[in-house]
Amino acid sequence: MNELRFPLIIVNFKAYPEVEGEGALSLARACAEVAADAGANIIACPPMVELGRVASSVRIPVMAQHVDDRVPGSATGWTTAEMVRRTGAIGSLVNHSEHRLNLDDIRSALSACKRAGLKTCVCADSAITSGKVAVYAPDMVAVEPPELIGGEVSVTNAKPEVVVEAVHAVHQIEPSIPVLCGAGIKNGLDVKRAIELGAKGVLLASGVVKAKDQRQALRDLIRFI
Ligand code: G3P
């Protein structure tokens, strides 16, 4: 379960009310059930406070939404990579658009994750930033134009060139780093298009978390892969 497999769907639960308390576990179980039924690769990113409970309850990989560059010890209120690893999570998002870091802090967070044996998915707001963060050798880069996050229009329709350019920028630095895309992804056609554009998968949130039927939304996402 530690190996990353593609094509990959990462479901970021964010901090939506739907995933408070039991909601996180229930969504993670839906992800696990759909992944098992369809043989699909789905990673769940629950809120930090539910990370341990979710990671110990489902048989799909789980990642944190953020990790702090702090060493274990006097670090009140911070979340170390070691603590994330101990929950059973396999990795962490880094530099999500809603939890931005500067380039130095991204580099440090990646070092902390490597030290603890965590996989990393670094988010980037553009193709140029995607290339810059690829230099730090993350396990994945996810490009997400901020203005499309949480909206109704998918990056694959509104800005397909950003996905193509991000893949190019990352692969100029290191061809083996998989690039995902996100923002407004809602359905299987969006995922199919993402892959046609060169992405190895998608990072999404509202399309699943806020769906009336989360299982159905997940099934639809993977229907062409
Ligand atoms: O982390 C995923 C994200 O920022 C995209 O959100 O709601 O547009 O799928 P959403």
Tab-separated table of C-alpha atoms and ligand atoms in Angstrom:
chain	number	residue	atom	x	y	z
A	1	MET	CA	0.000	0.000	0.000
A	2	ASN	CA	3.043	2.276	0.152
A	3	GLU	CA	3.607	2.244	-3.584
A	4	LEU	CA	1.996	4.939	-5.674
A	5	ARG	CA	-0.030	3.569	-8.577
A	6	PHE	CA	-1.384	5.399	-11.586
A	7	PRO	CA	-3.748	6.577	-12.957
A	8	LEU	CA	-4.441	8.048	-9.559
A	9	ILE	CA	-7.355	9.891	-7.998
A	10	ILE	CA	-6.492	11.879	-4.864
A	11	VAL	CA	-9.548	12.988	-2.916
A	12	ASN	CA	-8.762	15.973	-0.714
A	13	PHE	CA	-11.430	16.114	1.990
A	14	LYS	CA	-10.368	19.688	2.898
A	15	ALA	CA	-12.224	20.990	5.976
A	16	TYR	CA	-15.741	20.777	4.621
A	17	PRO	CA	-18.477	20.248	7.223
A	18	GLU	CA	-19.319	16.994	5.419
A	19	VAL	CA	-16.063	15.450	6.692
A	20	GLU	CA	-16.237	16.546	10.298
A	21	GLY	CA	-16.254	13.606	12.722
A	22	GLU	CA	-17.823	10.451	11.269
A	23	GLY	CA	-18.090	12.112	7.859
A	24	ALA	CA	-14.370	11.641	7.197
A	25	LEU	CA	-14.479	7.934	7.929
A	26	SER	CA	-17.627	7.467	5.920
A	27	LEU	CA	-16.101	9.178	2.861
A	28	ALA	CA	-12.851	7.244	3.251
A	29	ARG	CA	-14.865	4.013	3.339
A	30	ALA	CA	-16.663	5.030	0.157
A	31	CYS	CA	-13.282	5.691	-1.495
A	32	ALA	CA	-11.989	2.300	-0.344
A	33	GLU	CA	-15.092	0.449	-1.492
A	34	VAL	CA	-15.073	2.012	-4.970
A	35	ALA	CA	-11.316	1.466	-5.296
A	36	ALA	CA	-11.679	-2.210	-4.369
A	37	ASP	CA	-14.718	-2.832	-6.596
A	38	ALA	CA	-13.151	-1.241	-9.651
A	39	GLY	CA	-9.473	-1.943	-9.001
A	40	ALA	CA	-8.902	1.835	-9.089
A	41	ASN	CA	-6.160	3.814	-7.361
A	42	ILE	CA	-7.700	6.247	-4.898
A	43	ILE	CA	-5.908	8.104	-2.107
A	44	ALA	CA	-7.871	9.775	0.676
A	45	CYS	CA	-6.680	13.011	2.330
A	46	PRO	CA	-8.798	13.476	5.456
A	47	PRO	CA	-8.472	16.403	7.852
A	48	MET	CA	-5.469	16.088	10.175
A	49	VAL	CA	-7.610	15.412	13.243
A	50	GLU	CA	-9.089	12.324	11.555
A	51	LEU	CA	-5.882	11.116	9.898
A	52	GLY	CA	-5.031	8.343	12.353
A	53	ARG	CA	-8.551	7.004	12.622
A	54	VAL	CA	-9.001	6.941	8.851
A	55	ALA	CA	-5.557	5.490	8.128
A	56	SER	CA	-6.152	2.627	10.551
A	57	SER	CA	-9.651	1.897	9.246
A	58	VAL	CA	-9.381	1.676	5.456
A	59	ARG	CA	-7.276	-0.368	3.075
A	60	ILE	CA	-6.443	2.398	0.638
A	61	PRO	CA	-3.500	4.771	0.981
A	62	VAL	CA	-4.131	7.859	3.073
A	63	MET	CA	-2.225	11.125	2.925
A	64	ALA	CA	-2.186	14.243	5.101
A	65	GLN	CA	-3.291	17.581	3.690
A	66	HIS	CA	-0.231	19.346	5.071
A	67	VAL	CA	2.894	18.666	7.092
A	68	ASP	CA	5.066	21.119	8.987
A	69	ASP	CA	8.811	21.340	8.729
A	70	ARG	CA	9.482	20.778	12.398
A	71	VAL	CA	11.635	18.208	14.132
A	72	PRO	CA	10.012	16.034	16.795
A	73	GLY	CA	10.204	17.737	20.182
A	74	SER	CA	9.311	21.265	21.246
A	75	ALA	CA	6.842	22.044	18.487
A	76	THR	CA	3.498	22.787	20.116
A	77	GLY	CA	0.660	22.850	17.652
A	78	TRP	CA	2.788	21.804	14.671
A	79	THR	CA	2.490	18.491	12.841
A	80	THR	CA	5.768	16.727	12.185
A	81	ALA	CA	6.308	14.327	9.304
A	82	GLU	CA	7.132	11.639	11.857
A	83	MET	CA	3.723	12.030	13.523
A	84	VAL	CA	2.013	11.793	10.157
A	85	ARG	CA	3.966	8.619	9.344
A	86	ARG	CA	3.005	7.068	12.690
A	87	THR	CA	-0.685	7.432	11.889
A	88	GLY	CA	-0.214	4.968	9.045
A	89	ALA	CA	-0.528	7.670	6.377
A	90	ILE	CA	1.818	7.154	3.428
A	91	GLY	CA	2.435	10.780	2.580
A	92	SER	CA	1.279	14.356	2.474
A	93	LEU	CA	0.158	17.130	0.207
A	94	VAL	CA	2.554	20.055	0.378
A	95	ASN	CA	1.844	23.672	-0.592
A	96	HIS	CA	-1.849	23.282	-1.301
A	97	SER	CA	-3.312	26.495	-2.659
A	98	GLU	CA	-5.180	26.945	0.625
A	99	HIS	CA	-2.019	26.291	2.676
A	100	ARG	CA	0.725	27.976	0.708
A	101	LEU	CA	4.430	27.835	1.490
A	102	ASN	CA	7.318	29.737	-0.031
A	103	LEU	CA	9.870	27.800	-2.075
A	104	ASP	CA	12.325	27.454	0.820
A	105	ASP	CA	9.608	26.070	3.060
A	106	ILE	CA	8.470	23.649	0.343
A	107	ARG	CA	12.020	22.359	0.104
A	108	SER	CA	12.236	21.944	3.882
A	109	ALA	CA	8.852	20.238	4.097
A	110	LEU	CA	9.948	17.795	1.402
A	111	SER	CA	13.149	17.032	3.313
A	112	ALA	CA	11.106	16.414	6.458
A	113	CYS	CA	8.856	14.019	4.538
A	114	LYS	CA	11.830	12.173	3.053
A	115	ARG	CA	13.373	11.863	6.516
A	116	ALA	CA	10.144	10.274	7.777
A	117	GLY	CA	9.575	8.071	4.731
A	118	LEU	CA	6.522	9.953	3.476
A	119	LYS	CA	5.518	10.352	-0.169
A	120	THR	CA	4.861	13.893	-1.327
A	121	CYS	CA	2.470	15.569	-3.712
A	122	VAL	CA	3.447	19.205	-4.139
A	123	CYS	CA	0.724	21.503	-5.405
A	124	ALA	CA	1.534	24.320	-7.813
A	125	ASP	CA	-0.585	27.178	-9.084
A	126	SER	CA	0.919	27.292	-12.584
A	127	ALA	CA	3.164	25.515	-15.041
A	128	ILE	CA	6.082	27.746	-14.052
A	129	THR	CA	5.696	26.914	-10.361
A	130	SER	CA	5.343	23.228	-11.280
A	131	GLY	CA	8.793	23.336	-12.853
A	132	LYS	CA	10.253	25.180	-9.864
A	133	VAL	CA	8.991	22.657	-7.310
A	134	ALA	CA	10.035	19.694	-9.457
A	135	VAL	CA	13.635	20.663	-8.714
A	136	TYR	CA	13.087	19.447	-5.138
A	137	ALA	CA	12.226	15.939	-6.345
A	138	PRO	CA	8.719	15.394	-4.951
A	139	ASP	CA	6.962	12.112	-5.683
A	140	MET	CA	4.220	13.971	-7.579
A	141	VAL	CA	3.339	17.490	-8.655
A	142	ALA	CA	-0.309	18.606	-8.866
A	143	VAL	CA	-1.054	21.724	-10.893
A	144	GLU	CA	-4.194	23.608	-9.839
A	145	PRO	CA	-5.095	27.083	-11.142
A	146	PRO	CA	-6.419	28.740	-7.942
A	147	GLU	CA	-9.245	30.630	-9.656
A	148	LEU	CA	-10.848	27.342	-10.762
A	149	ILE	CA	-10.658	25.602	-7.372
A	150	GLY	CA	-14.075	24.795	-5.965
A	151	GLY	CA	-15.778	25.958	-9.163
A	152	GLU	CA	-17.984	24.284	-11.720
A	153	VAL	CA	-15.571	24.407	-14.657
A	154	SER	CA	-12.791	21.878	-14.826
A	155	VAL	CA	-9.177	22.872	-15.442
A	156	THR	CA	-9.191	20.342	-18.275
A	157	ASN	CA	-11.869	22.399	-20.082
A	158	ALA	CA	-11.025	25.919	-18.954
A	159	LYS	CA	-7.235	25.777	-19.099
A	160	PRO	CA	-6.029	22.553	-20.748
A	161	GLU	CA	-2.839	24.333	-21.792
A	162	VAL	CA	-1.866	24.720	-18.116
A	163	VAL	CA	-1.895	20.933	-17.707
A	164	VAL	CA	0.147	20.349	-20.865
A	165	GLU	CA	2.642	23.062	-19.942
A	166	ALA	CA	2.969	21.814	-16.355
A	167	VAL	CA	3.724	18.284	-17.570
A	168	HIS	CA	6.327	19.729	-19.921
A	169	ALA	CA	7.884	21.950	-17.244
A	170	VAL	CA	8.149	19.122	-14.716
A	171	HIS	CA	9.476	16.623	-17.236
A	172	GLN	CA	12.154	19.026	-18.385
A	173	ILE	CA	13.482	18.823	-14.842
A	174	GLU	CA	12.752	15.141	-14.184
A	175	PRO	CA	10.759	12.970	-16.607
A	176	SER	CA	9.911	10.384	-13.960
A	177	ILE	CA	7.852	12.741	-11.760
A	178	PRO	CA	4.121	12.138	-12.346
A	179	VAL	CA	2.010	15.263	-12.787
A	180	LEU	CA	-1.606	15.427	-11.625
A	181	CYS	CA	-4.066	18.220	-12.253
A	182	GLY	CA	-6.918	19.622	-10.234
A	183	ALA	CA	-9.518	22.386	-9.870
A	184	GLY	CA	-13.133	21.898	-10.852
A	185	ILE	CA	-12.716	18.188	-11.678
A	186	LYS	CA	-16.147	16.591	-11.348
A	187	ASN	CA	-16.571	13.502	-13.503
A	188	GLY	CA	-15.085	10.709	-15.556
A	189	LEU	CA	-14.807	12.815	-18.680
A	190	ASP	CA	-12.678	15.352	-16.793
A	191	VAL	CA	-10.389	12.543	-15.614
A	192	LYS	CA	-10.175	11.057	-19.112
A	193	ARG	CA	-9.285	14.476	-20.539
A	194	ALA	CA	-6.663	15.018	-17.822
A	195	ILE	CA	-4.952	11.821	-18.854
A	196	GLU	CA	-5.138	12.716	-22.550
A	197	LEU	CA	-3.396	15.992	-21.663
A	198	GLY	CA	-0.506	14.085	-20.092
A	199	ALA	CA	-1.526	14.012	-16.430
A	200	LYS	CA	-1.219	10.781	-14.461
A	201	GLY	CA	-4.350	11.486	-12.478
A	202	VAL	CA	-6.289	14.158	-10.650
A	203	LEU	CA	-6.502	15.888	-7.287
A	204	LEU	CA	-10.046	16.900	-6.417
A	205	ALA	CA	-12.312	17.817	-3.533
A	206	SER	CA	-15.774	19.364	-3.921
A	207	GLY	CA	-16.850	17.083	-6.786
A	208	VAL	CA	-16.762	14.170	-4.326
A	209	VAL	CA	-17.028	15.680	-0.850
A	210	LYS	CA	-20.067	17.802	-1.662
A	211	ALA	CA	-21.774	15.286	-3.938
A	212	LYS	CA	-25.276	14.144	-2.880
A	213	ASP	CA	-24.088	10.572	-3.426
A	214	GLN	CA	-20.333	10.397	-2.792
A	215	ARG	CA	-20.034	6.760	-3.918
A	216	GLN	CA	-21.754	7.526	-7.175
A	217	ALA	CA	-19.489	10.523	-7.765
A	218	LEU	CA	-16.434	8.324	-7.164
A	219	ARG	CA	-17.708	5.608	-9.501
A	220	ASP	CA	-18.313	8.164	-12.201
A	221	LEU	CA	-14.794	9.587	-11.826
A	222	ILE	CA	-13.122	6.294	-12.612
A	223	ARG	CA	-15.425	5.066	-15.327
A	224	PHE	CA	-12.993	5.675	-18.231
A	225	ILE	CA	-9.758	4.610	-16.577
B	1	G3P	O1	-7.108	19.815	-3.542
B	1	G3P	C1	-8.075	19.788	-4.515
B	1	G3P	C2	-8.545	21.114	-4.879
B	1	G3P	O2	-7.905	22.222	-4.480
B	1	G3P	C3	-9.484	21.235	-5.986
B	1	G3P	O3	-10.695	21.453	-5.370
B	1	G3P	O4	-13.089	21.438	-5.215
B	1	G3P	O5	-11.998	22.237	-7.298
B	1	G3P	O6	-11.974	19.813	-6.733
B	1	G3P	P1	-12.004	21.224	-6.205
